[in-house]
Tab-separated table of C-alpha atoms in Angstrom:
chain	number	residue	atom	x	y	z
X	1	GLY	CA	17.686	-23.174	2.998
X	2	GLN	CA	15.495	-20.348	1.893
X	3	GLN	CA	18.246	-17.854	1.160
X	4	VAL	CA	18.245	-15.586	-1.828
X	5	MET	CA	21.817	-14.693	-2.684
X	6	GLN	CA	22.989	-11.679	-4.602
X	7	ILE	CA	26.378	-11.001	-6.111
X	8	PRO	CA	28.385	-8.949	-5.904
X	9	GLN	CA	27.945	-7.768	-2.327
X	10	TYR	CA	29.538	-4.415	-3.190
X	11	GLN	CA	30.308	-2.672	-6.453
X	12	HIS	CA	32.136	0.584	-7.039
X	13	VAL	CA	31.877	1.981	-10.546
X	14	GLN	CA	32.917	5.173	-12.279
X	15	GLU	CA	30.017	7.309	-13.353
X	16	GLY	CA	29.052	6.278	-16.863
X	17	GLU	CA	30.042	2.643	-16.424
X	18	ASP	CA	27.503	-0.156	-16.474
X	19	PHE	CA	26.499	-2.195	-13.434
X	20	THR	CA	24.879	-5.579	-12.991
X	21	THR	CA	23.659	-7.397	-9.900
X	22	TYR	CA	22.686	-11.049	-9.956
X	23	CYS	CA	20.088	-12.743	-7.789
X	24	ASN	CA	20.011	-16.492	-7.230
X	25	SER	CA	17.483	-18.631	-5.430
X	26	SER	CA	17.849	-22.239	-4.382
X	27	THR	CA	14.206	-22.823	-5.249
X	28	THR	CA	12.046	-21.982	-8.253
X	29	LEU	CA	10.420	-18.593	-7.959
X	30	SER	CA	6.822	-17.824	-8.863
X	31	ASN	CA	7.891	-14.211	-9.279
X	32	ILE	CA	10.692	-11.881	-8.253
X	33	GLN	CA	10.608	-8.265	-7.175
X	34	TRP	CA	13.374	-5.674	-7.158
X	35	TYR	CA	13.801	-2.819	-4.710
X	36	LYS	CA	16.242	0.048	-4.300
X	37	GLN	CA	17.266	1.421	-0.913
X	38	ARG	CA	19.112	4.722	-0.891
X	39	PRO	CA	21.618	5.251	1.949
X	40	GLY	CA	19.617	6.051	5.081
X	41	GLY	CA	16.348	5.387	3.277
X	42	HIS	CA	13.766	2.680	2.953
X	43	PRO	CA	13.300	0.070	0.215
X	44	VAL	CA	11.421	1.370	-2.803
X	45	PHE	CA	9.689	-1.015	-5.169
X	46	LEU	CA	11.085	-1.001	-8.704
X	47	ILE	CA	9.485	-3.878	-10.583
X	48	GLN	CA	8.045	-7.389	-10.493
X	49	LEU	CA	8.906	-10.150	-12.946
X	50	VAL	CA	6.591	-13.111	-13.366
X	51	LYS	CA	7.247	-14.977	-16.604
X	52	SER	CA	10.160	-17.254	-17.410
X	53	GLY	CA	12.734	-15.365	-19.494
X	54	GLU	CA	10.921	-12.066	-19.001
X	55	VAL	CA	12.851	-8.857	-19.699
X	56	LYS	CA	11.573	-5.467	-18.581
X	57	LYS	CA	13.137	-2.048	-18.981
X	58	GLN	CA	12.806	1.148	-17.005
X	59	LYS	CA	14.898	3.845	-18.680
X	60	ARG	CA	18.507	2.780	-17.993
X	61	LEU	CA	17.493	-0.231	-15.892
X	62	THR	CA	16.980	-3.673	-17.450
X	63	PHE	CA	15.517	-6.496	-15.399
X	64	GLN	CA	15.656	-10.114	-16.447
X	65	PHE	CA	14.072	-13.285	-15.081
X	66	GLY	CA	15.883	-16.525	-15.804
X	67	GLU	CA	14.405	-19.233	-17.988
X	68	ALA	CA	14.342	-21.646	-15.051
X	69	LYS	CA	12.890	-18.947	-12.774
X	70	LYS	CA	15.674	-19.447	-10.245
X	71	ASN	CA	17.667	-16.329	-10.993
X	72	SER	CA	17.262	-12.746	-11.995
X	73	SER	CA	19.454	-9.801	-12.860
X	74	LEU	CA	19.339	-6.023	-12.818
X	75	HIS	CA	21.530	-4.143	-15.254
X	76	ILE	CA	22.056	-0.399	-15.145
X	77	THR	CA	23.477	1.256	-18.245
X	78	ALA	CA	25.683	4.332	-17.882
X	79	THR	CA	25.385	4.718	-14.117
X	80	GLN	CA	24.758	8.094	-12.556
X	81	THR	CA	25.419	9.283	-9.019
X	82	THR	CA	21.676	9.060	-8.380
X	83	ASP	CA	21.917	5.278	-8.816
X	84	VAL	CA	23.811	4.970	-5.519
X	85	GLY	CA	22.155	2.621	-3.069
X	86	THR	CA	21.537	-1.028	-2.275
X	87	TYR	CA	19.577	-3.124	-4.732
X	88	PHE	CA	17.574	-6.037	-3.369
X	89	CYS	CA	15.738	-8.797	-5.130
X	90	VAL	CA	12.811	-10.210	-3.169
X	91	ARG	CA	11.223	-13.623	-3.306
X	92	THR	CA	7.590	-12.961	-2.496
X	93	TYR	CA	7.062	-16.523	-1.255
X	94	LYS	CA	7.942	-16.283	2.438
X	95	TYR	CA	8.800	-12.598	1.818
X	96	ILE	CA	12.546	-13.160	1.597
X	97	PHE	CA	14.841	-10.283	0.730
X	98	GLY	CA	18.052	-11.082	-1.094
X	99	THR	CA	21.370	-10.256	0.481
X	100	GLY	CA	21.612	-7.047	-1.554
X	101	THR	CA	24.233	-5.374	-3.716
X	102	ARG	CA	25.540	-2.026	-2.551
X	103	LEU	CA	26.402	0.240	-5.452
X	104	LYS	CA	28.692	3.227	-5.180
X	105	VAL	CA	29.142	5.501	-8.153
X	106	LEU	CA	32.279	7.629	-8.302
X	107	ALA	CA	31.851	10.954	-10.077
I	1	GLU	CA	1.479	9.714	-3.826
I	2	PRO	CA	0.079	7.588	-0.961
I	3	GLU	CA	2.550	6.874	1.826
I	4	VAL	CA	3.015	4.439	4.659
I	5	THR	CA	3.577	6.445	7.831
I	6	GLN	CA	5.609	5.185	10.762
I	7	THR	CA	5.973	6.685	14.221
I	8	PRO	CA	8.151	7.403	16.022
I	9	SER	CA	11.094	7.855	13.673
I	10	HIS	CA	13.482	7.062	16.522
I	11	GLN	CA	12.850	5.265	19.804
I	12	VAL	CA	15.367	4.764	22.580
I	13	THR	CA	14.394	2.288	25.266
I	14	GLN	CA	15.949	0.592	28.249
I	15	MET	CA	16.670	-3.095	28.010
I	16	GLY	CA	13.730	-5.081	29.355
I	17	GLN	CA	11.157	-2.447	28.496
I	18	GLU	CA	8.271	-2.863	26.079
I	19	VAL	CA	7.956	-0.752	22.944
I	20	ILE	CA	5.150	-0.237	20.477
I	21	LEU	CA	5.991	0.796	16.958
I	22	ARG	CA	3.183	2.326	14.976
I	23	CYS	CA	2.340	2.274	11.299
I	24	VAL	CA	-0.444	3.690	9.168
I	25	PRO	CA	-0.587	1.627	5.966
I	26	ILE	CA	-1.986	2.929	2.686
I	27	SER	CA	-5.758	3.012	3.071
I	28	ASN	CA	-6.805	0.644	0.287
I	29	HIS	CA	-4.036	-1.873	0.920
I	30	LEU	CA	-5.006	-5.226	2.380
I	31	TYR	CA	-1.658	-6.767	3.310
I	32	PHE	CA	0.660	-5.435	5.970
I	33	TYR	CA	4.179	-6.410	6.873
I	34	TRP	CA	6.914	-5.748	9.384
I	35	TYR	CA	10.560	-6.088	8.492
I	36	ARG	CA	13.703	-5.161	10.370
I	37	GLN	CA	17.166	-4.196	9.228
I	38	ILE	CA	20.127	-4.249	11.536
I	39	LEU	CA	22.430	-1.412	10.596
I	40	GLY	CA	23.349	-1.673	6.929
I	41	GLN	CA	22.614	-5.362	6.808
I	42	LYS	CA	20.001	-7.621	5.295
I	43	VAL	CA	16.305	-6.777	5.407
I	44	GLU	CA	14.683	-9.495	7.536
I	45	PHE	CA	11.021	-10.450	7.316
I	46	LEU	CA	9.168	-10.561	10.617
I	47	VAL	CA	5.468	-10.979	9.940
I	48	SER	CA	2.689	-10.496	7.422
I	49	PHE	CA	-0.899	-9.649	8.325
I	50	TYR	CA	-4.063	-10.042	6.303
I	51	ASN	CA	-7.740	-10.001	7.155
I	52	ASN	CA	-7.017	-9.168	10.777
I	53	GLU	CA	-4.730	-12.068	11.407
I	54	ILE	CA	-1.145	-13.152	10.956
I	55	SER	CA	-0.726	-14.884	7.601
I	56	GLU	CA	2.969	-15.660	7.850
I	57	LYS	CA	5.742	-15.174	10.387
I	58	SER	CA	9.461	-15.825	10.444
I	59	GLU	CA	11.570	-17.610	13.035
I	60	ILE	CA	12.514	-14.195	14.416
I	61	PHE	CA	8.887	-13.435	15.271
I	62	ASP	CA	8.684	-15.341	18.527
I	63	ASP	CA	6.613	-14.750	21.665
I	64	GLN	CA	8.493	-11.530	22.297
I	65	PHE	CA	6.691	-9.938	19.349
I	66	SER	CA	3.050	-9.279	18.605
I	67	VAL	CA	1.109	-7.306	16.013
I	68	GLU	CA	-2.242	-5.655	16.181
I	69	ARG	CA	-4.586	-3.622	14.075
I	70	PRO	CA	-6.353	-1.780	16.880
I	71	ASP	CA	-8.545	0.276	14.552
I	72	GLY	CA	-9.181	0.697	10.861
I	73	SER	CA	-5.987	2.576	10.156
I	74	ASN	CA	-3.171	1.677	12.542
I	75	PHE	CA	-0.958	-1.400	12.479
I	76	THR	CA	1.332	-1.871	15.463
I	77	LEU	CA	4.316	-4.007	16.369
I	78	LYS	CA	4.854	-4.640	20.064
I	79	ILE	CA	8.196	-5.849	21.332
I	80	ARG	CA	8.235	-7.073	24.914
I	81	SER	CA	11.285	-7.285	27.161
I	82	THR	CA	13.564	-5.618	24.652
I	83	LYS	CA	17.128	-6.880	24.311
I	84	LEU	CA	20.218	-5.115	23.042
I	85	GLU	CA	20.078	-7.199	19.858
I	86	ASP	CA	16.596	-5.855	19.076
I	87	SER	CA	18.273	-2.568	18.109
I	88	ALA	CA	17.515	-2.141	14.426
I	89	MET	CA	15.515	-0.179	11.902
I	90	TYR	CA	11.963	-1.516	11.795
I	91	PHE	CA	10.083	-1.042	8.551
I	92	CYS	CA	6.368	-1.359	8.048
I	93	ALA	CA	5.073	-2.056	4.539
I	94	SER	CA	1.724	-2.544	2.891
I	95	SER	CA	0.553	-3.855	-0.456
I	96	GLU	CA	-2.642	-4.249	-2.455
I	97	GLY	CA	-2.120	-7.957	-2.772
I	98	ASP	CA	0.326	-10.586	-1.703
I	99	SER	CA	2.099	-10.561	-5.068
I	100	HIS	CA	2.082	-6.807	-5.536
I	101	GLY	CA	4.933	-4.453	-4.774
I	102	TYR	CA	5.289	-3.403	-1.170
I	103	THR	CA	5.226	0.249	-0.163
I	104	PHE	CA	7.551	0.782	2.766
I	105	GLY	CA	7.409	3.421	5.452
I	106	SER	CA	10.452	5.452	6.421
I	107	GLY	CA	11.101	3.200	9.391
I	108	THR	CA	11.521	3.457	13.141
I	109	ARG	CA	15.057	3.282	14.423
I	110	LEU	CA	14.925	1.366	17.699
I	111	THR	CA	17.883	1.685	20.024
I	112	VAL	CA	17.938	-0.527	23.111
I	113	VAL	CA	20.363	0.636	25.793
């Protein structure tokens, strides 16, 4: 179908450890967006990737778009407690949110 | 920083009643969206709105739902004959363009009892 799957569903890490969430689509994506939702909050736009193989960085966050434009990843280096939340990738075609990865960071 | 404003923040309604959720999108944004999120679960697309008409809607957005832009600033979601399973957080979002990032409001928590 039109699902956008993310793995893992949950991730607990010790503060300072790295974290990666993977986003996979069954269809080729024209672009992919990433959002962060803090507990009890609303999704907040982080970035959009458009080009095949594109890599973008925002401080400790690295976003990558797959060569085939069917997958994407978000990597956080040296997690902090402020990174806690659920990370969603979004396929803008048909406005589909991925299943999300909930990150907990243990101090 | 410009915000999307949603009211009320929490609405409790009796099953079978109609509710109207209100949103004020960012003023220069052209695209508006409604999403819902059942507690802690996936964010589900309901409808997108552009140029005063629905541009896309999901299977969830059936005859029970309608959207309106009654004036130049408000964007509303009406839910008729509410059911227990309509209980969720409803998020409004707006964007400059269909492939731009969405700015979400803080949501309306709807509880149907």
